[in-house]
Amino acid sequence: RTDYLDRFFPPYQPHHRAMGEGSVSYLYSEEAIRAILQFNPQAKFIVMVRNPMEMVYSYHSRLLYILEEDQVDFHKSWDLQEVRAQGRHLPPLCRNPHMLQYAEVGRFGKYVEKLYQLAGAERCMVILFDDFKSQMLDIYKNVLTFIHVDYDGRTKFPHKQVSKTYKFHSL
């Protein structure tokens, strides 16, 4: 446990009240959820969901950016789902072909339900992205309450990571 904290959370100190990890794909992995619960049986889970169609377009862009998708056209990627499920036409750098199943990735309800089963609904908070955009401060305060951290007075929330694309297609 200490090795993990030292490696991935170097500023973490025992006096800190909470720490968070923002991996996008953990929701889709029972193994990851089980590992988190083994590491910390009191772990809490915060899931932000958005309109599934908006999300899969954004997700496709992210996969292109990290080179796990090689079809620039989203509709072609969508049409390749069945073929890719059979292990064909996979991008050369794709580490997890299951994550190219865009329709499945958009099924939030299924995966949130599985999270509830594994962790317990009382330890899960689901936030709607549209609510977060329109009520950022309220949602922020609710999250702090959920993780038992005092409000720090913050009122501004600058964007940290916006959608990225390459300027040069050959990249």
Short mmCIF file of N, CA and C in Angstrom, two decimals:
data_model
loop_
_atom_site.label_atom_id
_atom_site.label_comp_id
_atom_site.label_asym_id
_atom_site.label_seq_id
_atom_site.Cartn_x
_atom_site.Cartn_y
_atom_site.Cartn_z
N ARG A 1 0.83 -1.20 0.00
CA ARG A 1 0.00 0.00 0.00
C ARG A 1 0.86 1.25 0.00
N THR A 2 1.89 1.27 0.83
CA THR A 2 2.78 2.42 0.89
C THR A 2 3.52 2.62 -0.42
N ASP A 3 3.94 1.53 -1.06
CA ASP A 3 4.63 1.63 -2.35
C ASP A 3 3.73 2.30 -3.38
N TYR A 4 2.46 1.89 -3.42
CA TYR A 4 1.50 2.47 -4.36
C TYR A 4 1.34 3.97 -4.11
N LEU A 5 1.14 4.34 -2.86
CA LEU A 5 0.96 5.75 -2.52
C LEU A 5 2.20 6.56 -2.87
N ASP A 6 3.38 6.04 -2.55
CA ASP A 6 4.61 6.76 -2.85
C ASP A 6 4.81 6.92 -4.35
N ARG A 7 4.45 5.92 -5.11
CA ARG A 7 4.68 5.95 -6.55
C ARG A 7 3.67 6.85 -7.29
N PHE A 8 2.39 6.70 -6.96
CA PHE A 8 1.36 7.39 -7.73
C PHE A 8 0.81 8.65 -7.06
N PHE A 9 1.05 8.82 -5.79
CA PHE A 9 0.56 9.99 -5.06
C PHE A 9 1.68 10.56 -4.18
N PRO A 10 2.79 11.00 -4.80
CA PRO A 10 3.93 11.43 -4.01
C PRO A 10 3.64 12.55 -3.00
N PRO A 11 2.69 13.48 -3.29
CA PRO A 11 2.45 14.50 -2.27
C PRO A 11 1.57 14.02 -1.11
N TYR A 12 0.99 12.82 -1.23
CA TYR A 12 0.09 12.31 -0.18
C TYR A 12 0.85 12.12 1.14
N GLN A 13 0.25 12.57 2.20
CA GLN A 13 0.80 12.41 3.55
C GLN A 13 -0.31 11.85 4.44
N PRO A 14 0.03 11.15 5.50
CA PRO A 14 -0.98 10.57 6.38
C PRO A 14 -2.00 11.57 6.93
N HIS A 15 -1.65 12.84 7.04
CA HIS A 15 -2.60 13.83 7.57
C HIS A 15 -3.66 14.23 6.54
N HIS A 16 -3.47 13.90 5.28
CA HIS A 16 -4.48 14.23 4.27
C HIS A 16 -5.76 13.45 4.55
N ARG A 17 -6.88 14.10 4.37
CA ARG A 17 -8.17 13.49 4.68
C ARG A 17 -8.73 12.66 3.55
N ALA A 18 -8.30 12.94 2.31
CA ALA A 18 -8.82 12.20 1.16
C ALA A 18 -7.83 12.32 0.01
N MET A 19 -7.91 11.35 -0.88
CA MET A 19 -7.17 11.43 -2.13
C MET A 19 -8.05 10.82 -3.19
N GLY A 20 -7.85 11.25 -4.42
CA GLY A 20 -8.70 10.76 -5.49
C GLY A 20 -7.90 10.34 -6.69
N GLU A 21 -8.51 9.52 -7.48
CA GLU A 21 -7.90 9.02 -8.70
C GLU A 21 -8.94 9.15 -9.80
N GLY A 22 -8.59 9.69 -10.93
CA GLY A 22 -9.58 10.01 -11.94
C GLY A 22 -9.52 9.16 -13.19
N SER A 23 -9.35 7.89 -13.06
CA SER A 23 -9.30 7.04 -14.25
C SER A 23 -10.68 6.86 -14.86
N VAL A 24 -10.74 7.07 -16.16
CA VAL A 24 -12.00 7.02 -16.88
C VAL A 24 -12.56 5.61 -16.99
N SER A 25 -11.72 4.63 -17.16
CA SER A 25 -12.19 3.29 -17.50
C SER A 25 -12.42 2.37 -16.30
N TYR A 26 -12.15 2.81 -15.09
CA TYR A 26 -12.35 1.93 -13.94
C TYR A 26 -13.80 1.47 -13.80
N LEU A 27 -14.74 2.31 -14.18
CA LEU A 27 -16.15 1.95 -14.08
C LEU A 27 -16.45 0.67 -14.84
N TYR A 28 -15.72 0.42 -15.91
CA TYR A 28 -15.98 -0.73 -16.78
C TYR A 28 -15.23 -1.99 -16.36
N SER A 29 -14.49 -1.92 -15.27
CA SER A 29 -13.65 -3.05 -14.87
C SER A 29 -13.98 -3.52 -13.46
N GLU A 30 -14.62 -4.69 -13.38
CA GLU A 30 -14.89 -5.26 -12.05
C GLU A 30 -13.59 -5.50 -11.31
N GLU A 31 -12.54 -5.91 -12.05
CA GLU A 31 -11.25 -6.18 -11.41
C GLU A 31 -10.69 -4.92 -10.76
N ALA A 32 -10.81 -3.80 -11.47
CA ALA A 32 -10.30 -2.54 -10.91
C ALA A 32 -11.10 -2.15 -9.67
N ILE A 33 -12.40 -2.27 -9.72
CA ILE A 33 -13.23 -1.93 -8.56
C ILE A 33 -12.90 -2.82 -7.38
N ARG A 34 -12.74 -4.11 -7.64
CA ARG A 34 -12.38 -5.05 -6.56
C ARG A 34 -11.00 -4.70 -5.98
N ALA A 35 -10.05 -4.35 -6.84
CA ALA A 35 -8.71 -3.99 -6.37
C ALA A 35 -8.76 -2.72 -5.52
N ILE A 36 -9.56 -1.76 -5.91
CA ILE A 36 -9.71 -0.53 -5.13
C ILE A 36 -10.28 -0.88 -3.76
N LEU A 37 -11.30 -1.72 -3.74
CA LEU A 37 -11.93 -2.09 -2.47
C LEU A 37 -10.99 -2.92 -1.60
N GLN A 38 -10.14 -3.70 -2.22
CA GLN A 38 -9.15 -4.46 -1.45
C GLN A 38 -8.12 -3.51 -0.86
N PHE A 39 -7.70 -2.53 -1.66
CA PHE A 39 -6.73 -1.54 -1.21
C PHE A 39 -7.32 -0.69 -0.08
N ASN A 40 -8.58 -0.29 -0.27
CA ASN A 40 -9.25 0.55 0.73
C ASN A 40 -10.72 0.14 0.82
N PRO A 41 -11.06 -0.70 1.79
CA PRO A 41 -12.44 -1.16 1.92
C PRO A 41 -13.47 -0.05 2.16
N GLN A 42 -13.02 1.14 2.57
CA GLN A 42 -13.93 2.26 2.77
C GLN A 42 -13.94 3.22 1.58
N ALA A 43 -13.37 2.84 0.47
CA ALA A 43 -13.29 3.71 -0.70
C ALA A 43 -14.67 4.18 -1.12
N LYS A 44 -14.71 5.39 -1.62
CA LYS A 44 -15.94 5.96 -2.18
C LYS A 44 -15.70 6.16 -3.67
N PHE A 45 -16.78 6.10 -4.41
CA PHE A 45 -16.71 6.18 -5.86
C PHE A 45 -17.58 7.31 -6.36
N ILE A 46 -17.01 8.15 -7.20
CA ILE A 46 -17.74 9.24 -7.82
C ILE A 46 -17.71 9.01 -9.31
N VAL A 47 -18.90 8.97 -9.91
CA VAL A 47 -19.03 8.71 -11.34
C VAL A 47 -19.76 9.89 -11.96
N MET A 48 -19.16 10.45 -13.01
CA MET A 48 -19.84 11.52 -13.74
C MET A 48 -20.30 10.95 -15.07
N VAL A 49 -21.58 11.08 -15.34
CA VAL A 49 -22.14 10.57 -16.59
C VAL A 49 -22.70 11.73 -17.40
N ARG A 50 -22.77 11.50 -18.69
CA ARG A 50 -23.32 12.53 -19.57
C ARG A 50 -24.15 11.85 -20.64
N ASN A 51 -24.79 12.64 -21.47
CA ASN A 51 -25.56 12.09 -22.57
C ASN A 51 -24.69 11.05 -23.28
N PRO A 52 -25.15 9.81 -23.37
CA PRO A 52 -24.30 8.76 -23.95
C PRO A 52 -23.80 9.05 -25.36
N MET A 53 -24.61 9.67 -26.20
CA MET A 53 -24.14 9.95 -27.55
C MET A 53 -23.04 11.01 -27.55
N GLU A 54 -23.18 12.03 -26.71
CA GLU A 54 -22.11 13.02 -26.59
C GLU A 54 -20.85 12.36 -26.04
N MET A 55 -21.05 11.48 -25.09
CA MET A 55 -19.91 10.84 -24.46
C MET A 55 -19.16 9.95 -25.44
N VAL A 56 -19.85 9.14 -26.24
CA VAL A 56 -19.12 8.24 -27.13
C VAL A 56 -18.36 9.01 -28.22
N TYR A 57 -18.89 10.13 -28.66
CA TYR A 57 -18.14 10.98 -29.61
C TYR A 57 -16.87 11.51 -28.94
N SER A 58 -17.01 12.01 -27.73
CA SER A 58 -15.87 12.52 -26.99
C SER A 58 -14.87 11.40 -26.69
N TYR A 59 -15.39 10.27 -26.32
CA TYR A 59 -14.55 9.10 -26.01
C TYR A 59 -13.76 8.67 -27.26
N HIS A 60 -14.42 8.67 -28.40
CA HIS A 60 -13.75 8.35 -29.66
C HIS A 60 -12.59 9.31 -29.89
N SER A 61 -12.81 10.60 -29.67
CA SER A 61 -11.74 11.59 -29.83
C SER A 61 -10.58 11.31 -28.88
N ARG A 62 -10.90 10.94 -27.67
CA ARG A 62 -9.86 10.61 -26.70
C ARG A 62 -9.05 9.40 -27.16
N LEU A 63 -9.73 8.37 -27.64
CA LEU A 63 -9.02 7.18 -28.13
C LEU A 63 -8.13 7.52 -29.32
N LEU A 64 -8.60 8.40 -30.19
CA LEU A 64 -7.75 8.85 -31.30
C LEU A 64 -6.50 9.54 -30.76
N TYR A 65 -6.70 10.40 -29.78
CA TYR A 65 -5.59 11.17 -29.23
C TYR A 65 -4.54 10.27 -28.58
N ILE A 66 -4.98 9.24 -27.88
CA ILE A 66 -4.01 8.35 -27.21
C ILE A 66 -3.62 7.17 -28.11
N LEU A 67 -4.02 7.24 -29.37
CA LEU A 67 -3.62 6.29 -30.40
C LEU A 67 -4.17 4.88 -30.21
N GLU A 68 -5.27 4.75 -29.49
CA GLU A 68 -5.90 3.45 -29.34
C GLU A 68 -7.03 3.25 -30.34
N GLU A 69 -7.29 4.25 -31.14
CA GLU A 69 -8.26 4.18 -32.22
C GLU A 69 -7.57 4.69 -33.48
N ASP A 70 -7.80 4.04 -34.61
CA ASP A 70 -7.16 4.49 -35.85
C ASP A 70 -8.16 4.96 -36.90
N GLN A 71 -9.44 4.88 -36.62
CA GLN A 71 -10.46 5.36 -37.54
C GLN A 71 -10.86 6.77 -37.13
N VAL A 72 -10.51 7.74 -37.96
CA VAL A 72 -10.80 9.13 -37.65
C VAL A 72 -12.31 9.40 -37.69
N ASP A 73 -13.00 8.72 -38.58
CA ASP A 73 -14.44 8.91 -38.72
C ASP A 73 -15.17 8.08 -37.65
N PHE A 74 -15.90 8.78 -36.79
CA PHE A 74 -16.62 8.09 -35.71
C PHE A 74 -17.58 7.03 -36.25
N HIS A 75 -18.29 7.35 -37.31
CA HIS A 75 -19.28 6.42 -37.85
C HIS A 75 -18.62 5.13 -38.34
N LYS A 76 -17.43 5.23 -38.92
CA LYS A 76 -16.70 4.02 -39.32
C LYS A 76 -16.33 3.20 -38.09
N SER A 77 -15.87 3.88 -37.05
CA SER A 77 -15.54 3.18 -35.80
C SER A 77 -16.77 2.47 -35.24
N TRP A 78 -17.90 3.16 -35.26
CA TRP A 78 -19.15 2.57 -34.77
C TRP A 78 -19.50 1.34 -35.59
N ASP A 79 -19.39 1.45 -36.90
CA ASP A 79 -19.73 0.33 -37.78
C ASP A 79 -18.78 -0.85 -37.63
N LEU A 80 -17.59 -0.62 -37.13
CA LEU A 80 -16.60 -1.70 -36.96
C LEU A 80 -16.75 -2.47 -35.64
N GLN A 81 -17.69 -2.08 -34.80
CA GLN A 81 -17.79 -2.70 -33.48
C GLN A 81 -17.92 -4.22 -33.55
N GLU A 82 -18.80 -4.72 -34.38
CA GLU A 82 -19.02 -6.17 -34.45
C GLU A 82 -17.76 -6.89 -34.94
N VAL A 83 -17.15 -6.34 -35.97
CA VAL A 83 -15.92 -6.95 -36.51
C VAL A 83 -14.81 -6.93 -35.47
N ARG A 84 -14.69 -5.83 -34.77
CA ARG A 84 -13.66 -5.71 -33.74
C ARG A 84 -13.93 -6.63 -32.55
N ALA A 85 -15.18 -6.87 -32.26
CA ALA A 85 -15.53 -7.81 -31.19
C ALA A 85 -15.03 -9.21 -31.51
N GLN A 86 -14.84 -9.48 -32.81
CA GLN A 86 -14.30 -10.77 -33.26
C GLN A 86 -12.78 -10.74 -33.37
N GLY A 87 -12.17 -9.62 -32.97
CA GLY A 87 -10.72 -9.52 -32.98
C GLY A 87 -10.11 -9.08 -34.31
N ARG A 88 -10.94 -8.56 -35.20
CA ARG A 88 -10.43 -8.12 -36.50
C ARG A 88 -10.48 -6.60 -36.62
N HIS A 89 -9.63 -6.06 -37.47
CA HIS A 89 -9.55 -4.61 -37.75
C HIS A 89 -9.30 -3.79 -36.48
N LEU A 90 -8.47 -4.33 -35.61
CA LEU A 90 -8.13 -3.62 -34.38
C LEU A 90 -6.98 -2.64 -34.65
N PRO A 91 -7.03 -1.47 -34.04
CA PRO A 91 -5.91 -0.54 -34.18
C PRO A 91 -4.63 -1.17 -33.61
N PRO A 92 -3.50 -0.94 -34.23
CA PRO A 92 -2.25 -1.59 -33.80
C PRO A 92 -1.86 -1.30 -32.35
N LEU A 93 -2.20 -0.12 -31.83
CA LEU A 93 -1.79 0.24 -30.47
C LEU A 93 -2.89 0.06 -29.43
N CYS A 94 -3.98 -0.57 -29.81
CA CYS A 94 -5.10 -0.76 -28.89
C CYS A 94 -4.75 -1.81 -27.84
N ARG A 95 -4.82 -1.42 -26.57
CA ARG A 95 -4.49 -2.33 -25.47
C ARG A 95 -5.69 -3.13 -24.99
N ASN A 96 -6.90 -2.59 -25.19
CA ASN A 96 -8.09 -3.28 -24.68
C ASN A 96 -9.20 -3.18 -25.73
N PRO A 97 -9.28 -4.18 -26.62
CA PRO A 97 -10.28 -4.13 -27.69
C PRO A 97 -11.72 -3.97 -27.19
N HIS A 98 -12.00 -4.45 -26.00
CA HIS A 98 -13.35 -4.31 -25.45
C HIS A 98 -13.76 -2.83 -25.36
N MET A 99 -12.78 -1.96 -25.14
CA MET A 99 -13.09 -0.54 -24.99
C MET A 99 -13.36 0.14 -26.33
N LEU A 100 -13.30 -0.62 -27.44
CA LEU A 100 -13.69 -0.09 -28.75
C LEU A 100 -15.16 -0.37 -29.05
N GLN A 101 -15.84 -0.96 -28.11
CA GLN A 101 -17.26 -1.24 -28.25
C GLN A 101 -18.04 -0.03 -27.74
N TYR A 102 -18.18 0.95 -28.62
CA TYR A 102 -18.75 2.24 -28.24
C TYR A 102 -20.16 2.14 -27.67
N ALA A 103 -20.97 1.29 -28.22
CA ALA A 103 -22.34 1.13 -27.70
C ALA A 103 -22.29 0.64 -26.25
N GLU A 104 -21.38 -0.28 -25.98
CA GLU A 104 -21.26 -0.82 -24.63
C GLU A 104 -20.72 0.24 -23.67
N VAL A 105 -19.75 1.00 -24.11
CA VAL A 105 -19.16 2.05 -23.27
C VAL A 105 -20.23 3.08 -22.88
N GLY A 106 -21.20 3.30 -23.73
CA GLY A 106 -22.25 4.26 -23.45
C GLY A 106 -23.35 3.75 -22.53
N ARG A 107 -23.29 2.50 -22.13
CA ARG A 107 -24.33 1.92 -21.26
C ARG A 107 -23.99 2.17 -19.78
N PHE A 108 -24.08 3.42 -19.38
CA PHE A 108 -23.71 3.80 -18.02
C PHE A 108 -24.50 3.05 -16.96
N GLY A 109 -25.81 2.93 -17.19
CA GLY A 109 -26.67 2.30 -16.19
C GLY A 109 -26.19 0.91 -15.81
N LYS A 110 -25.83 0.14 -16.78
CA LYS A 110 -25.34 -1.23 -16.55
C LYS A 110 -24.12 -1.22 -15.63
N TYR A 111 -23.19 -0.32 -15.89
CA TYR A 111 -21.94 -0.30 -15.14
C TYR A 111 -22.08 0.37 -13.78
N VAL A 112 -22.94 1.36 -13.69
CA VAL A 112 -23.20 1.96 -12.39
C VAL A 112 -23.90 0.94 -11.48
N GLU A 113 -24.82 0.18 -12.05
CA GLU A 113 -25.50 -0.88 -11.27
C GLU A 113 -24.48 -1.90 -10.76
N LYS A 114 -23.53 -2.28 -11.59
CA LYS A 114 -22.49 -3.23 -11.17
C LYS A 114 -21.63 -2.62 -10.07
N LEU A 115 -21.33 -1.34 -10.20
CA LEU A 115 -20.57 -0.64 -9.15
C LEU A 115 -21.35 -0.67 -7.84
N TYR A 116 -22.65 -0.39 -7.91
CA TYR A 116 -23.48 -0.44 -6.70
C TYR A 116 -23.43 -1.83 -6.06
N GLN A 117 -23.49 -2.86 -6.88
CA GLN A 117 -23.45 -4.23 -6.36
C GLN A 117 -22.12 -4.53 -5.67
N LEU A 118 -21.04 -4.05 -6.24
CA LEU A 118 -19.71 -4.34 -5.71
C LEU A 118 -19.35 -3.48 -4.51
N ALA A 119 -19.69 -2.20 -4.56
CA ALA A 119 -19.25 -1.27 -3.53
C ALA A 119 -20.36 -0.85 -2.57
N GLY A 120 -21.61 -0.99 -2.99
CA GLY A 120 -22.72 -0.50 -2.20
C GLY A 120 -23.10 0.91 -2.65
N ALA A 121 -24.36 1.11 -2.91
CA ALA A 121 -24.84 2.39 -3.44
C ALA A 121 -24.52 3.55 -2.50
N GLU A 122 -24.47 3.29 -1.21
CA GLU A 122 -24.21 4.36 -0.25
C GLU A 122 -22.79 4.91 -0.36
N ARG A 123 -21.91 4.18 -0.99
CA ARG A 123 -20.53 4.65 -1.16
C ARG A 123 -20.27 5.15 -2.58
N CYS A 124 -21.34 5.39 -3.31
CA CYS A 124 -21.23 5.85 -4.70
C CYS A 124 -22.00 7.15 -4.87
N MET A 125 -21.43 8.04 -5.65
CA MET A 125 -22.10 9.29 -6.00
C MET A 125 -22.08 9.40 -7.52
N VAL A 126 -23.24 9.58 -8.10
CA VAL A 126 -23.34 9.75 -9.55
C VAL A 126 -23.72 11.20 -9.82
N ILE A 127 -22.93 11.82 -10.69
CA ILE A 127 -23.15 13.22 -11.03
C ILE A 127 -23.46 13.30 -12.52
N LEU A 128 -24.47 14.06 -12.86
CA LEU A 128 -24.78 14.32 -14.27
C LEU A 128 -23.90 15.47 -14.75
N PHE A 129 -23.21 15.25 -15.84
CA PHE A 129 -22.29 16.25 -16.39
C PHE A 129 -22.98 17.59 -16.63
N ASP A 130 -24.20 17.57 -17.16
CA ASP A 130 -24.93 18.82 -17.41
C ASP A 130 -25.20 19.58 -16.10
N ASP A 131 -25.51 18.84 -15.03
CA ASP A 131 -25.69 19.47 -13.73
C ASP A 131 -24.38 20.09 -13.25
N PHE A 132 -23.29 19.35 -13.45
CA PHE A 132 -21.99 19.86 -13.04
C PHE A 132 -21.65 21.16 -13.76
N LYS A 133 -21.92 21.19 -15.08
CA LYS A 133 -21.63 22.40 -15.85
C LYS A 133 -22.45 23.60 -15.36
N SER A 134 -23.70 23.36 -15.01
CA SER A 134 -24.59 24.47 -14.65
C SER A 134 -24.58 24.81 -13.16
N GLN A 135 -24.13 23.88 -12.32
CA GLN A 135 -24.16 24.08 -10.87
C GLN A 135 -22.83 23.66 -10.24
N MET A 136 -21.74 24.10 -10.84
CA MET A 136 -20.42 23.63 -10.44
C MET A 136 -20.14 23.77 -8.94
N LEU A 137 -20.41 24.91 -8.40
CA LEU A 137 -20.12 25.14 -6.99
C LEU A 137 -20.95 24.23 -6.10
N ASP A 138 -22.24 24.10 -6.37
CA ASP A 138 -23.09 23.21 -5.57
C ASP A 138 -22.62 21.76 -5.65
N ILE A 139 -22.30 21.32 -6.85
CA ILE A 139 -21.83 19.93 -7.02
C ILE A 139 -20.52 19.75 -6.29
N TYR A 140 -19.62 20.71 -6.41
CA TYR A 140 -18.33 20.65 -5.71
C TYR A 140 -18.54 20.49 -4.20
N LYS A 141 -19.42 21.31 -3.64
CA LYS A 141 -19.70 21.23 -2.21
C LYS A 141 -20.31 19.87 -1.84
N ASN A 142 -21.19 19.35 -2.69
CA ASN A 142 -21.78 18.03 -2.44
C ASN A 142 -20.72 16.94 -2.45
N VAL A 143 -19.78 17.04 -3.38
CA VAL A 143 -18.70 16.05 -3.44
C VAL A 143 -17.87 16.12 -2.16
N LEU A 144 -17.53 17.33 -1.73
CA LEU A 144 -16.75 17.47 -0.50
C LEU A 144 -17.48 16.87 0.70
N THR A 145 -18.76 17.11 0.77
CA THR A 145 -19.56 16.51 1.85
C THR A 145 -19.52 14.99 1.76
N PHE A 146 -19.67 14.47 0.57
CA PHE A 146 -19.67 13.02 0.34
C PHE A 146 -18.36 12.38 0.79
N ILE A 147 -17.24 13.06 0.54
CA ILE A 147 -15.94 12.48 0.92
C ILE A 147 -15.45 12.98 2.28
N HIS A 148 -16.30 13.71 2.99
CA HIS A 148 -16.00 14.20 4.34
C HIS A 148 -14.79 15.12 4.39
N VAL A 149 -14.78 16.08 3.47
CA VAL A 149 -13.73 17.09 3.44
C VAL A 149 -14.41 18.45 3.54
N ASP A 150 -13.83 19.33 4.36
CA ASP A 150 -14.40 20.66 4.56
C ASP A 150 -14.30 21.50 3.29
N TYR A 151 -15.28 22.36 3.11
CA TYR A 151 -15.28 23.29 1.97
C TYR A 151 -14.10 24.25 2.12
N ASP A 152 -13.36 24.44 1.04
CA ASP A 152 -12.14 25.25 1.07
C ASP A 152 -12.35 26.68 0.58
N GLY A 153 -13.58 27.08 0.27
CA GLY A 153 -13.85 28.43 -0.17
C GLY A 153 -13.69 28.65 -1.66
N ARG A 154 -13.27 27.64 -2.37
CA ARG A 154 -13.07 27.78 -3.82
C ARG A 154 -14.40 28.12 -4.51
N THR A 155 -14.33 29.05 -5.44
CA THR A 155 -15.52 29.41 -6.22
C THR A 155 -15.25 29.38 -7.72
N LYS A 156 -14.01 29.28 -8.12
CA LYS A 156 -13.65 29.24 -9.55
C LYS A 156 -13.07 27.87 -9.87
N PHE A 157 -13.47 27.36 -11.03
CA PHE A 157 -13.06 26.02 -11.44
C PHE A 157 -12.57 26.05 -12.88
N PRO A 158 -11.31 26.40 -13.08
CA PRO A 158 -10.80 26.46 -14.45
C PRO A 158 -10.76 25.08 -15.09
N HIS A 159 -10.95 25.05 -16.40
CA HIS A 159 -10.89 23.79 -17.14
C HIS A 159 -9.47 23.25 -17.08
N LYS A 160 -9.34 21.97 -16.76
CA LYS A 160 -8.02 21.34 -16.67
C LYS A 160 -7.67 20.60 -17.94
N GLN A 161 -8.62 19.87 -18.48
CA GLN A 161 -8.33 19.05 -19.65
C GLN A 161 -9.47 19.21 -20.64
N VAL A 162 -9.18 19.83 -21.73
CA VAL A 162 -10.17 19.99 -22.77
C VAL A 162 -9.89 18.96 -23.85
N SER A 163 -10.85 18.76 -24.72
CA SER A 163 -10.66 17.80 -25.81
C SER A 163 -9.43 18.18 -26.61
N LYS A 164 -8.65 17.17 -26.93
CA LYS A 164 -7.40 17.41 -27.65
C LYS A 164 -7.46 16.76 -29.01
N THR A 165 -6.84 17.40 -29.96
CA THR A 165 -6.65 16.82 -31.27
C THR A 165 -5.25 17.17 -31.73
N TYR A 166 -4.75 16.42 -32.66
CA TYR A 166 -3.44 16.69 -33.21
C TYR A 166 -3.55 17.72 -34.32
N LYS A 167 -2.59 18.62 -34.39
CA LYS A 167 -2.58 19.61 -35.46
C LYS A 167 -2.19 18.94 -36.79
N PHE A 168 -1.38 17.92 -36.71
CA PHE A 168 -0.90 17.23 -37.90
C PHE A 168 -1.44 15.80 -37.89
N HIS A 169 -2.22 15.46 -38.90
CA HIS A 169 -2.87 14.16 -38.95
C HIS A 169 -1.85 13.01 -38.88
N SER A 170 -0.65 13.22 -39.41
CA SER A 170 0.35 12.14 -39.41
C SER A 170 0.78 11.76 -38.00
N LEU A 171 0.55 12.64 -37.04
CA LEU A 171 0.84 12.28 -35.65
C LEU A 171 -0.16 11.30 -35.13
#
